[in-house]
Coordinates of C-alpha atoms and ligand atoms in Angstrom, one line a residue:
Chain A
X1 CA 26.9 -118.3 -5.1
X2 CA 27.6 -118.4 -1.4
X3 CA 30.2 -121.1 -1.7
X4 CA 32.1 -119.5 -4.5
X5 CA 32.0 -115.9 -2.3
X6 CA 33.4 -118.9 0.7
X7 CA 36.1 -119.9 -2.0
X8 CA 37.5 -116.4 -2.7
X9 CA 37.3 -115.6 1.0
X10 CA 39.5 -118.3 1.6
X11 CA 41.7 -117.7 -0.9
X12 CA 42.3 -114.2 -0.5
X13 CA 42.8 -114.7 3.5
X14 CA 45.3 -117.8 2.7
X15 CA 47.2 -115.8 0.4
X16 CA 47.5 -112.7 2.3
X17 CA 48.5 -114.7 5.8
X18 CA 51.0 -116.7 3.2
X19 CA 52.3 -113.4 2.2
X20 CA 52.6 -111.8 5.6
X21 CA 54.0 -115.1 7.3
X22 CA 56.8 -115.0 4.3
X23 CA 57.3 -110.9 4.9
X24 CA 58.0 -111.3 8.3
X25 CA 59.8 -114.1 8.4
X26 CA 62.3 -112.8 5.9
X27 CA 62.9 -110.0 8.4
X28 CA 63.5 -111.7 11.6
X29 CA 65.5 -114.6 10.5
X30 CA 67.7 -111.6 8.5
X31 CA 67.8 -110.1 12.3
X32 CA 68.2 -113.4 13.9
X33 CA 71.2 -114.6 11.5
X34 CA 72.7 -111.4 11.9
X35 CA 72.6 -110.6 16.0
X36 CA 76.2 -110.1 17.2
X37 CA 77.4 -109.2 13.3
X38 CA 76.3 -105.5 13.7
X39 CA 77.8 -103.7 16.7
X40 CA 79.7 -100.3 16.4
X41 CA 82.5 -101.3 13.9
X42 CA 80.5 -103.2 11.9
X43 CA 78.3 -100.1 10.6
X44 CA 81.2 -97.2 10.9
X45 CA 84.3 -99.2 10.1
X46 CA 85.9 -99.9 6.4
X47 CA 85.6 -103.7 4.9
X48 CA 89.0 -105.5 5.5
X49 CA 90.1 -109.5 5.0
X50 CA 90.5 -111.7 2.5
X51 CA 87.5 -111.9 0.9
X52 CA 86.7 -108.2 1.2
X53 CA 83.8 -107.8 4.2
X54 CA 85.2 -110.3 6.0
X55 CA 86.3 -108.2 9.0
X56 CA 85.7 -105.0 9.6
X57 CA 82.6 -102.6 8.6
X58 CA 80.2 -101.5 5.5
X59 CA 80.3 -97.9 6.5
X60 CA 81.4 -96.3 3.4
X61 CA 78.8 -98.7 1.6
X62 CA 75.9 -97.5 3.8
X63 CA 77.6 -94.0 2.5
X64 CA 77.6 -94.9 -0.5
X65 CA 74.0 -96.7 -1.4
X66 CA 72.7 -93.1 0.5
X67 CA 74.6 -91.2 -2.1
X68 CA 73.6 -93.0 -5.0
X69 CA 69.8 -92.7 -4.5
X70 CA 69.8 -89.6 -3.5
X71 CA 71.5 -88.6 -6.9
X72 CA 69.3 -90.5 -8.8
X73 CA 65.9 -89.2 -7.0
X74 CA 67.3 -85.5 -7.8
X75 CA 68.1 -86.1 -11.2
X76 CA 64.3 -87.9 -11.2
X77 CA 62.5 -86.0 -9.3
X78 CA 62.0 -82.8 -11.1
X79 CA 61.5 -84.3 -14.3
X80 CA 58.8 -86.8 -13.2
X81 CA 56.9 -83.9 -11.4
X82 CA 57.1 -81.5 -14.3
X83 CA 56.0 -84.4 -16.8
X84 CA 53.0 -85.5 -14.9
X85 CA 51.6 -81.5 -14.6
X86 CA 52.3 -81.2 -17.8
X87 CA 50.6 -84.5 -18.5
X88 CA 47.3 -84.0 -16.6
X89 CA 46.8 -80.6 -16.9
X90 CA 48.4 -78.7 -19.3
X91 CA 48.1 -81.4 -22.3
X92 CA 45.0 -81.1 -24.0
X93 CA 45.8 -83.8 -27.3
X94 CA 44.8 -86.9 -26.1
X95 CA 46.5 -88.9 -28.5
X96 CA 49.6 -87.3 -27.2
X97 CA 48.6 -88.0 -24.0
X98 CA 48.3 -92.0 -24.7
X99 CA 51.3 -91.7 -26.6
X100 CA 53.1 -90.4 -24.1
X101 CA 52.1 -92.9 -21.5
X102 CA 52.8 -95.9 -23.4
X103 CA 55.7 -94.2 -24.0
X104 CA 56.4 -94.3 -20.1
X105 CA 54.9 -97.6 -19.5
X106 CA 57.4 -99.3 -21.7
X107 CA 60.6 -97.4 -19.9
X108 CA 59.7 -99.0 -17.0
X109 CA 59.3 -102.5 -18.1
X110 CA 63.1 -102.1 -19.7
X111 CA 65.4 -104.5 -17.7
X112 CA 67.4 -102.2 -15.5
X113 CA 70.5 -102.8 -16.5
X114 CA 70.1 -101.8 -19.9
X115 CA 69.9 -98.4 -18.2
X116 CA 73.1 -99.0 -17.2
X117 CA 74.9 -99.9 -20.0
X118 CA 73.4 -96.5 -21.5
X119 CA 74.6 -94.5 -18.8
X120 CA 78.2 -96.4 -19.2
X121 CA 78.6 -95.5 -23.0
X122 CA 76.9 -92.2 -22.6
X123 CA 78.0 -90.7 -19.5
X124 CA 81.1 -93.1 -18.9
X125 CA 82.6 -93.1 -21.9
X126 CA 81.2 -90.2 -24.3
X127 CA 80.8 -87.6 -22.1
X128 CA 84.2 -89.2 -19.9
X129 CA 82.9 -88.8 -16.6
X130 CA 84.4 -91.9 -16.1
X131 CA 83.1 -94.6 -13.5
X132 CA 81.4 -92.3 -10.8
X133 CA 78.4 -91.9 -8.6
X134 CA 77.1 -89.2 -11.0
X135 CA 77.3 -91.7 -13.9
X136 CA 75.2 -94.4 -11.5
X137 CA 72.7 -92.0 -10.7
X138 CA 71.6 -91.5 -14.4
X139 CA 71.0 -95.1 -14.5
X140 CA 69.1 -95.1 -11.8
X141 CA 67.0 -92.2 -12.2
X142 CA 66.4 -93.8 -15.8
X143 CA 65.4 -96.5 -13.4
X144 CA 63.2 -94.8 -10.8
X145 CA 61.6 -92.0 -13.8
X146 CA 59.0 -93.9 -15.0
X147 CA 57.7 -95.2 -11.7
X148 CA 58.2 -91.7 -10.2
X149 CA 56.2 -90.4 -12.7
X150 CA 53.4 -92.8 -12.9
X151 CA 52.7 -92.7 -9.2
X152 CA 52.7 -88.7 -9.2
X153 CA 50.4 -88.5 -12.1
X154 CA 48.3 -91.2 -10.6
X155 CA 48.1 -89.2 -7.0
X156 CA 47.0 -85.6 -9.4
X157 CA 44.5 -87.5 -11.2
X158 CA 42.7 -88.7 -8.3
X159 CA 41.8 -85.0 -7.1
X160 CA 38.2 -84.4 -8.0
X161 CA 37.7 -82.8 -10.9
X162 CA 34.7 -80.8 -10.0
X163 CA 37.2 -78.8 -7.9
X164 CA 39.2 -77.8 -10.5
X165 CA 36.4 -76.9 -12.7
X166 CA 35.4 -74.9 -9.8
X167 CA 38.7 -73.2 -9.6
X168 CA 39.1 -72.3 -13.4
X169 CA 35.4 -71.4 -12.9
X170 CA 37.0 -68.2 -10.5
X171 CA 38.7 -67.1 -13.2
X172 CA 42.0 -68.8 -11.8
X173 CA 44.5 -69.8 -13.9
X174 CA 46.3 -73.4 -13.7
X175 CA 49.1 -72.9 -12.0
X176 CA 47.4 -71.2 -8.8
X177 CA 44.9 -73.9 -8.2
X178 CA 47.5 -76.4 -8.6
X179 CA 50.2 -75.0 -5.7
X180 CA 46.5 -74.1 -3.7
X181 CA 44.6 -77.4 -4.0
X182 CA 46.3 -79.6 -5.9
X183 CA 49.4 -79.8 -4.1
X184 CA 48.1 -79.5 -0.6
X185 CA 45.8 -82.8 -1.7
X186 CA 48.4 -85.0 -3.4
X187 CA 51.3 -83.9 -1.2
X188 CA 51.1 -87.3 1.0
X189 CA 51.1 -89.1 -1.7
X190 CA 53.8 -87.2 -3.6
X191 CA 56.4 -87.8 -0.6
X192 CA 55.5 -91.4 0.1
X193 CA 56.3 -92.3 -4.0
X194 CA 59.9 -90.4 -3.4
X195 CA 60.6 -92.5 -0.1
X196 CA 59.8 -95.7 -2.2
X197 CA 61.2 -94.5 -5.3
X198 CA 64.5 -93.7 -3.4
X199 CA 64.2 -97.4 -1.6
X200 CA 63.9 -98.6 -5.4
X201 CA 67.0 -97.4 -6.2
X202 CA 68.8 -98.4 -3.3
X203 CA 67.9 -102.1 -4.1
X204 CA 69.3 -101.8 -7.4
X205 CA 72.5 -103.5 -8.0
X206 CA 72.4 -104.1 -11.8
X207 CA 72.3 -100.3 -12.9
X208 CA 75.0 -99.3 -10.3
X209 CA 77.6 -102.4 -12.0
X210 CA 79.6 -100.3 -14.2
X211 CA 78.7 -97.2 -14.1
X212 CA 79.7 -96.2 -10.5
X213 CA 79.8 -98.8 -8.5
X214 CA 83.1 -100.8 -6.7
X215 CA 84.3 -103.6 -4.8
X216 CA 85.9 -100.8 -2.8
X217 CA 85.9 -97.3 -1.9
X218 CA 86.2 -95.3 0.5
X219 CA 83.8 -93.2 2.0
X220 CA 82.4 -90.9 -1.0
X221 CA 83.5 -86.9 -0.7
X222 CA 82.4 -86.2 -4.3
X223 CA 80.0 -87.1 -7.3
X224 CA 82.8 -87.8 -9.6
X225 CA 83.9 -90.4 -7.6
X226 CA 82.8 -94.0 -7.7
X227 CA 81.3 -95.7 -4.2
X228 CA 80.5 -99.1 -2.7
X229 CA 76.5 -99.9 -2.5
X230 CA 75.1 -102.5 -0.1
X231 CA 73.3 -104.7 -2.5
X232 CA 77.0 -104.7 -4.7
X233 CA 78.6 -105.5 -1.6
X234 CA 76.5 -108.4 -0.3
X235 CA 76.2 -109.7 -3.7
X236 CA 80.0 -109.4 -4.4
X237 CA 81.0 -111.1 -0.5
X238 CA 78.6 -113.8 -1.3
X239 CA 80.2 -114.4 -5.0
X240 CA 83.6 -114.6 -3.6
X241 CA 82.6 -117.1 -1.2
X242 CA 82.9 -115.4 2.5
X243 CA 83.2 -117.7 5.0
X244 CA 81.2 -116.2 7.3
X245 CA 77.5 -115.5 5.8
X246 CA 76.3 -114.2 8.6
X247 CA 77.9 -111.2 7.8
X248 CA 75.8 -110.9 4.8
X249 CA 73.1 -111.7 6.7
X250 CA 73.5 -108.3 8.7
X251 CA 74.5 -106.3 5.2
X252 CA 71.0 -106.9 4.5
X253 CA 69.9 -105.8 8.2
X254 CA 71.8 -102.8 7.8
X255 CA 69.8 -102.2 4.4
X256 CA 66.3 -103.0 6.0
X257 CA 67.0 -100.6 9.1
X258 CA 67.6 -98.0 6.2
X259 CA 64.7 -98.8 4.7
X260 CA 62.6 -98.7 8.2
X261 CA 63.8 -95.1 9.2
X262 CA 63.6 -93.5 5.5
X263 CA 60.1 -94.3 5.6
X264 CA 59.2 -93.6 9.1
X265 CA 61.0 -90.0 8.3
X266 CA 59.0 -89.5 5.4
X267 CA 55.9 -90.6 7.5
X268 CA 56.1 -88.2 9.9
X269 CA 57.3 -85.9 7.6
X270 CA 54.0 -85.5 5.5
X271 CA 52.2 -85.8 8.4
X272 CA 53.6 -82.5 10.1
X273 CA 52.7 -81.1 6.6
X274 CA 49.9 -82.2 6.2
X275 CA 48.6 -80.9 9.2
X276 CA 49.3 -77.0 8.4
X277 CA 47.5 -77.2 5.3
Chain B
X1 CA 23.1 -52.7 -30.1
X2 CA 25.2 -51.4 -27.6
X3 CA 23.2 -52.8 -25.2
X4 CA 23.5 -56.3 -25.7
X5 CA 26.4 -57.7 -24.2
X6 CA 26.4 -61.5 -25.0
X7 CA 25.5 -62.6 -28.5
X8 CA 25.4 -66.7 -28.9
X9 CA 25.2 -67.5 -33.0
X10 CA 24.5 -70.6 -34.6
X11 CA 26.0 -72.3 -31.4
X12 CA 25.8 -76.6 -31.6
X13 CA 27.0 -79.1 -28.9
X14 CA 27.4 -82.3 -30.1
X15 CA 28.3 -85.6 -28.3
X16 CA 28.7 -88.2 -30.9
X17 CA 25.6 -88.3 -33.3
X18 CA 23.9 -86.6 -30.4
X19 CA 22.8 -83.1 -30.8
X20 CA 23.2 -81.3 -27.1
X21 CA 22.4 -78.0 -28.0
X22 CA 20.6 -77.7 -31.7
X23 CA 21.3 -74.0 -33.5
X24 CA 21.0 -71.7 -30.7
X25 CA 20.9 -68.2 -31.2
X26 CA 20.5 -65.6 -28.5
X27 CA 21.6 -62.6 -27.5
X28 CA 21.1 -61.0 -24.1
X29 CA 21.0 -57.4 -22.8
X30 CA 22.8 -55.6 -20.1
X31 CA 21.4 -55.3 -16.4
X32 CA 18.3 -58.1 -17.5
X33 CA 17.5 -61.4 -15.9
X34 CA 17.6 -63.9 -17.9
X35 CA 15.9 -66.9 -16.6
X36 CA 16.0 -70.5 -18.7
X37 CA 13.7 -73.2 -18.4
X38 CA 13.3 -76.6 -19.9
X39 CA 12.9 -80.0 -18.2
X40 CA 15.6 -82.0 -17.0
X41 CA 18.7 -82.9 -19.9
X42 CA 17.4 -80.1 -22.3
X43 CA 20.8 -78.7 -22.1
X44 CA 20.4 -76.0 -20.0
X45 CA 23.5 -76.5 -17.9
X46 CA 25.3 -77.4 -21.2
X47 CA 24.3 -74.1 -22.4
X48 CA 25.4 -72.0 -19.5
X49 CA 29.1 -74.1 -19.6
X50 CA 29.5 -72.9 -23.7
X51 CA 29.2 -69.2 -22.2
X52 CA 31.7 -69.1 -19.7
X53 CA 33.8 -71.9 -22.3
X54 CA 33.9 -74.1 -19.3
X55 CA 32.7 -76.4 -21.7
X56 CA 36.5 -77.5 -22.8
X57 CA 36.5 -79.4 -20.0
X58 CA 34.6 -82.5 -21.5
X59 CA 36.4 -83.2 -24.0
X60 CA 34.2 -85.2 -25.7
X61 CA 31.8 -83.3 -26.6
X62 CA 32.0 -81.2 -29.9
X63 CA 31.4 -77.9 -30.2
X64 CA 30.6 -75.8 -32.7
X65 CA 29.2 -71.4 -33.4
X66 CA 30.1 -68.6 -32.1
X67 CA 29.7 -67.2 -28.9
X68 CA 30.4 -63.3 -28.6
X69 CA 30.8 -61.6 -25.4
X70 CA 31.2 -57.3 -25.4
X71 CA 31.5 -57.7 -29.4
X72 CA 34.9 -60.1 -29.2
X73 CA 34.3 -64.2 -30.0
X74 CA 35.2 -66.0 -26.5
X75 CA 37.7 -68.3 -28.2
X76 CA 39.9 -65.1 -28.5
X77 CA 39.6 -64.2 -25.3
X78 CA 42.2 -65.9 -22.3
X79 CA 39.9 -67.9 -20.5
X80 CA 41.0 -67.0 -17.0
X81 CA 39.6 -63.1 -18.1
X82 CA 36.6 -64.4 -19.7
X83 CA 35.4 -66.1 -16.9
X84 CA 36.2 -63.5 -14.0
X85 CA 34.2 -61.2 -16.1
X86 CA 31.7 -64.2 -16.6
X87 CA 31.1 -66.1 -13.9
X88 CA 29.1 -69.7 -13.0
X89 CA 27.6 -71.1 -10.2
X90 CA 27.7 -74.6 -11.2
X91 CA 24.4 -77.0 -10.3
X92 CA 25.9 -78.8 -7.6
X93 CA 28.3 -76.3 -5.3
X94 CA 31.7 -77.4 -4.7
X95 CA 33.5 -75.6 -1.7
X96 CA 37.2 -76.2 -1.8
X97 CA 38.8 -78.3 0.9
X98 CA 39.9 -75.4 3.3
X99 CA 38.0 -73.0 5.7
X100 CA 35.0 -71.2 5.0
X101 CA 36.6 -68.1 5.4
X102 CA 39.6 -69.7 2.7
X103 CA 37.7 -70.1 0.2
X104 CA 36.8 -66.6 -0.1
X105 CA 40.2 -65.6 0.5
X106 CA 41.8 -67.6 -1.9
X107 CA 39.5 -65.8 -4.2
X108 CA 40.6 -62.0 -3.0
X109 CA 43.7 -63.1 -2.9
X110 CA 44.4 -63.7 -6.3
X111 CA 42.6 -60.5 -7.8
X112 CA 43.5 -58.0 -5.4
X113 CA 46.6 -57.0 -3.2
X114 CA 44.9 -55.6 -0.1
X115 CA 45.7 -55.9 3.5
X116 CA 44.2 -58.1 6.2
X117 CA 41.5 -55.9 7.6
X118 CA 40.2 -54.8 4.4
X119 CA 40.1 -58.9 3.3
X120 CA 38.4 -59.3 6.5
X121 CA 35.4 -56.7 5.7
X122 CA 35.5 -57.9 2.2
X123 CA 34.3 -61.2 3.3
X124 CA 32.0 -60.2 6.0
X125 CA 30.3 -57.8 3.2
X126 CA 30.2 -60.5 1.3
X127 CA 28.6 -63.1 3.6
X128 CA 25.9 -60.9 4.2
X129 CA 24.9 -60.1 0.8
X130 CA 24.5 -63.6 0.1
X131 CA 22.8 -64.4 3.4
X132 CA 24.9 -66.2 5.3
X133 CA 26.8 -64.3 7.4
X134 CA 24.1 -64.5 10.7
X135 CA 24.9 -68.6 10.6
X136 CA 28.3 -68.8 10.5
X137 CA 29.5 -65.6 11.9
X138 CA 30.5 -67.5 15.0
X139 CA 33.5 -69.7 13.2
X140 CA 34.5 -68.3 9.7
X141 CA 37.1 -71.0 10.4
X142 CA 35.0 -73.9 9.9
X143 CA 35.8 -76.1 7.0
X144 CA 33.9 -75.5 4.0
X145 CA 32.9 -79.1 3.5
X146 CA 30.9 -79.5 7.0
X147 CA 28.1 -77.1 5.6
X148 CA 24.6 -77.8 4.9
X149 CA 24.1 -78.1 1.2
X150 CA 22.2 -74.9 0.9
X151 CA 24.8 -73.2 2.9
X152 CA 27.4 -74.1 0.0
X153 CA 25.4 -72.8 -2.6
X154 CA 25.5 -69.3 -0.6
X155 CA 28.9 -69.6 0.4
X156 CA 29.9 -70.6 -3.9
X157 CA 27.5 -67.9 -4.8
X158 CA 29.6 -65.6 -2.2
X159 CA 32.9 -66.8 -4.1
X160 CA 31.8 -66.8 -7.4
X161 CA 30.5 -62.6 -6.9
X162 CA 34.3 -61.5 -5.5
X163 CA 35.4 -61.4 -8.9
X164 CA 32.8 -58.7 -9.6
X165 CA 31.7 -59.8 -12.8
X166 CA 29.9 -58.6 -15.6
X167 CA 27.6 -61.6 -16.3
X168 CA 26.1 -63.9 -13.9
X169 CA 25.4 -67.5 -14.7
X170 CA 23.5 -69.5 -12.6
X171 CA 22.5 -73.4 -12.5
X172 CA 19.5 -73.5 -10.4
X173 CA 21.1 -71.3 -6.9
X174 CA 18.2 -72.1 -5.3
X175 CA 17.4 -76.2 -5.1
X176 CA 19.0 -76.4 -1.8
X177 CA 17.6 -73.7 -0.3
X178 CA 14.4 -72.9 2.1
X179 CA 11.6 -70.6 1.2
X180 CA 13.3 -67.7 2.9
X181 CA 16.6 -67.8 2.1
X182 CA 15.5 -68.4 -1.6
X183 CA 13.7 -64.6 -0.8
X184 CA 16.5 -63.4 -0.3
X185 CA 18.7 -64.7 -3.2
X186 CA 16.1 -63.5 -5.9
X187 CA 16.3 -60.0 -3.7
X188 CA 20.2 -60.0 -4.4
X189 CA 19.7 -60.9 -7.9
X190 CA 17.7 -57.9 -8.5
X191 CA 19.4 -55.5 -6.7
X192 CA 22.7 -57.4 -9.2
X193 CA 20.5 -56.8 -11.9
X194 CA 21.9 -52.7 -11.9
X195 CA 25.7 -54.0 -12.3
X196 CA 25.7 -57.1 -13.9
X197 CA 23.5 -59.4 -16.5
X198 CA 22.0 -62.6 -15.1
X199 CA 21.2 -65.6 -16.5
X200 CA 19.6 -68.3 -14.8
X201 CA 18.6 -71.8 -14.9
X202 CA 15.4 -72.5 -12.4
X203 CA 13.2 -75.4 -12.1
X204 CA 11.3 -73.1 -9.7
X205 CA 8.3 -71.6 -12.6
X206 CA 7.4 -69.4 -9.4
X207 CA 10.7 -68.0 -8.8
X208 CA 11.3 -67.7 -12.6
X209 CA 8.1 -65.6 -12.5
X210 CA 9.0 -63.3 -9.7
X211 CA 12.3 -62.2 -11.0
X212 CA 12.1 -62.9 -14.6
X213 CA 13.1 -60.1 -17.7
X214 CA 12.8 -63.2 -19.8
X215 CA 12.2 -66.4 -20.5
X216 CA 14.1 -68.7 -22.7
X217 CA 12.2 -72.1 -22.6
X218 CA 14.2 -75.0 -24.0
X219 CA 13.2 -78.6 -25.3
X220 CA 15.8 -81.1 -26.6
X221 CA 18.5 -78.9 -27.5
X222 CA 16.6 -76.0 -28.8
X223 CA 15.1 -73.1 -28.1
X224 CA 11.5 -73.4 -28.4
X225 CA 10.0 -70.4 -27.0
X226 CA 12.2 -66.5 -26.3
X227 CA 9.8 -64.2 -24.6
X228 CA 9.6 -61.1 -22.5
X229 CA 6.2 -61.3 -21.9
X230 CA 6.3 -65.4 -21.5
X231 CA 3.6 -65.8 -18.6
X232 CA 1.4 -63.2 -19.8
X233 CA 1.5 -64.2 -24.0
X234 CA 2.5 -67.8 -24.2
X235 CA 2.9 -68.6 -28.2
X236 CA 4.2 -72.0 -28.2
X237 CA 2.1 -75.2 -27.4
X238 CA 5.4 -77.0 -25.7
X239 CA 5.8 -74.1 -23.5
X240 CA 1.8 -74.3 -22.6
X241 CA 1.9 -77.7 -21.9
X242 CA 5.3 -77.4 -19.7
X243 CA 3.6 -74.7 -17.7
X244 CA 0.8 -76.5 -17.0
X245 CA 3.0 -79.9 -15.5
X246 CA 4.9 -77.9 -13.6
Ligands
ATP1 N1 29.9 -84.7 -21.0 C1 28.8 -85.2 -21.6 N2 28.9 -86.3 -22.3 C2 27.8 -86.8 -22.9 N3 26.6 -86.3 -22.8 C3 26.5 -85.2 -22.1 C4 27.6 -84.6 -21.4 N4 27.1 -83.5 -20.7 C5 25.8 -83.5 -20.9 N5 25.4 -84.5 -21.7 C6 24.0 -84.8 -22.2 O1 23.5 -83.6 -22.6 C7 22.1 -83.5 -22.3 C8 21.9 -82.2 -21.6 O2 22.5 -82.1 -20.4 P1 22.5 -80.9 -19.4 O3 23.3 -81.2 -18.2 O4 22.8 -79.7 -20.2 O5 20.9 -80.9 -19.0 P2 20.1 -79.9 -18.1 O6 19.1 -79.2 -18.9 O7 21.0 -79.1 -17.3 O8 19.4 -80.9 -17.1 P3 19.0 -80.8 -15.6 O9 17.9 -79.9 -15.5 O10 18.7 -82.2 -15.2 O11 20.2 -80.2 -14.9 C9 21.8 -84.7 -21.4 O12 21.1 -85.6 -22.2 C10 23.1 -85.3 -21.1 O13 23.1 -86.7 -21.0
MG2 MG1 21.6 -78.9 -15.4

């Protein structure tokens, strides 16, 4: 017994210190290889050269990737809130209940650019919005909706139930004790899922391909229009053979600093909350 | 027949094959103390949770009768109504996760539109009735969750009696609590008695005889022995031999 416990202790600390070495050295060779790459221009100038990204800067792609995930958390964000109450507390069928979940589990596993390719026959073509940030931001709120949803239904679920009970109990209805307990409980956990769920879709590349998405653009003034993303952009410099990789290299820096300060905003953000409640 | 405010008819709780709750039939009287006891998984707290319909909340258990409160079945009646006229101390007290003085006030606040000062003697009448007042009077701000365990029974009891209802259930108010302050509960419980109809669960046979109208004695589901005069005219054997252990 005490050797196998030995086993899984080793195994579980050699994994994790794997994991972390792997993390972290992702991130400071990505700083390393891109150190003199980002300066001023680089972040607030316009791609230029050859093989676009060459010279110049990402900004309207940093622009962009903001754009796109914001869209796509809005057009998520209410939907996934409204199905998880309805989901925990308001739907009494359990079958349903299942049903619906599967229902959700599957959505997610869907490959995400099938999202996409809905979103370009529906809202691209059907409904002629044409290639556009608006079209992109279905995708990926297809995209981020399930996972959204999940994590939001997860955070109400864990309340303890007794204190609901204990609420209904008063003679209060639903809706009361969920803005006055619920909410105040689950709010940390509600704003950390939106920071990732918003990272999630800026990662995405494949939803973004042809539904909004360009080799070029300039910086976005409207959600009718289509934009540059970073991931396109460092995957499209990289496919065309840039000569300097380095540059990619701080494309992906830019992406991790966004990244960084979108969750230490959201951090402090639910902390301040947090706090009043 | 006017007088009699809750009638439970042909009620069953099921959980699988399980009987929970065996063909109950009672019916209680205004202003009377209604104390039930039984040993421990006799379905006493089942039995206070079908009243207030609180019972929909475990969904797994089947329920079947008719429970009639003020001469309309409970099932017609929105639940949020029924149970501010009916409300339940549950066994174990769950205070919410604010202030003392919050969870009162979230309680006021959703019945009544009234201004700060009169909120404020609300509660301090309040606190007082149930006892409780002279300890915390200090910090009303203190969170809820750092009292004693008998202090949340006083301070759910204190929350549960803002909605001024009509019947009072209660699953054993007293297990927490010290000989005095358990005085001064069953004093508050009859001076209730002249506005409201009580019915309580109590492991205490002491306290059931102090404050007692009636006795409902309960065995496995069912109700074995329903008497006013239960200490003094005992007619069942099971309730003789219960006495007697306890
Ligand atoms: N949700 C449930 N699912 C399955 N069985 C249940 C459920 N609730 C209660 N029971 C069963 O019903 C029986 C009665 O439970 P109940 O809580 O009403 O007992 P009680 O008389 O209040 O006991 P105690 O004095 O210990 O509080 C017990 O055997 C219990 O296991
Ligand atoms: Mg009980």
């Amino acid at each position: 017994m005490k050797t196998l416990s030995k086993i899984i202790k080793f195994f579980s600390y050699t994994s994790f210190i794997l994991l972390m070495g792997i993390i972290i050295f992702i991130f400071l060779y990505t700083v390393y290889r891109s150190i003199g790459i980002i300066n001023f221009e680089f972040i607030f100038d316009s791609p230029r050269g050859m093989v676009l990204g060459e010279e110049g800067g990402i900004f309207p792609a940093i622009i962009g990737s903001i754009w796109f995930s914001l869209t796509a958390l809005i057009l998520a964000f209410v939907p996934a809130l409204c199905s998880a109450i309805y989901l925990v507390f308001y739907l009494k069928n359990n079958r349903v209940k299942t049903f619906i979940n599967n229902v959700f589990e599957n959505v997610a596993a869907i490959p995400s650019i099938i999202f996409g390719l809905f979103s370009y026959a529906v809202f691209v073509y059907m409904l002629g919005f044409g290639r556009c940030i608006l079209s992109a931001g279905v995708a990926l709120a297809l995209m981020i909706f399930p996972f959204l949803e999940r994590k939001i239904e997860k955070s109400f679920l864990e309340v303890d139930k007794n204190l609901l009970i204990a609420s209904y109990n008063l003679g209060i209805d639903i809706r009361r004790t969920f803005i006055k307990i619920v909410l105040p409980l689950c709010f940390k956990e509600i704003i950390s899922s939106v920071i990732l769920s918003l990272l999630f879709a800026m990662g995405a590349t494949a939803p973004i391909l042809f539904t909004g998405g360009v080799a070029f653009a300039t910086v976005p003034n409207s959600l009718l229009k289509p934009a540059m993303a970073l991931p396109l952009h460092l995957y499209l410099m990289i496919a065309q053979g840039a000569s300097q990789i380095n540059r990619a290299y701080g494309v992906a820096a830019v992406s991790l600093m966004i990244l960084f300060i979108f969750s230490t905003l959201a951090y402090c953000f639910s902390h301040k909350t947090y706090k009043k409640v | 027949m006017t007088n009699e405010i809750l009638t439970i008819s042909n009620f069953n709780v099921n959980y699988g094959s399980k009987k929970i709750l065996d063909n109950i039939n009672l019916s209680f009287k205004k202003n009377t103390i209604n104390c039930i006891i039984g040993s421990s998984g006799c379905g006493k707290t089942t039995l206070l949770k079908s009243i207030n319909n609180s019972i929909v909340f475990e969904s797994e258990l089947h329920v079947d009768g008719n429970i009639c409160y003020d001469g309309e079945n409970i099932s017609d009646i929105d639940d949020s109504t029924l149970r501010k006229e009916i409300a339940m101390l549950m066994q174990m007290p769950v205070v919410f996760p604010f202030s003392l003085y919050k969870n009162l006030e979230y309680v006021l606040d959703y019945y009544l539109k009234i201004d700060k000062t009169r909120k404020n003697d609300m509660i301090v009448d309040i606190l007082k009735k149930v006892q409780l007042y002279e300890e915390v009077k200090d910090d009303l701000n203190i969170s809820a969750e750092k009292l004693s365990g008998g202090q949340k029974q006083r301070l759910c009891l204190a929350r549960a009696l803002l909605t001024e209802p009509k019947i009072i259930l209660l699953d054993e108010p007293c297990s927490a609590l010290d000989v005095y302050n358990t005085m001064c509960i069953e004093n508050l419980l009859l001076s209730l008695k002249h506005e409201s109809t009580i019915i309580i669960v109590t492991h205490n046979i002491q306290e059931a005889k102090r404050i007692n109208d009636r006795i409902i004695f309960m065995k496995d589901g069912k109700v074995v022995e329903d008497n006013e005069n239960f200490f003094e005219n005992m007619s069942t054997e099971e309730a003789r031999a219960f006495i007697n252990v306890n």
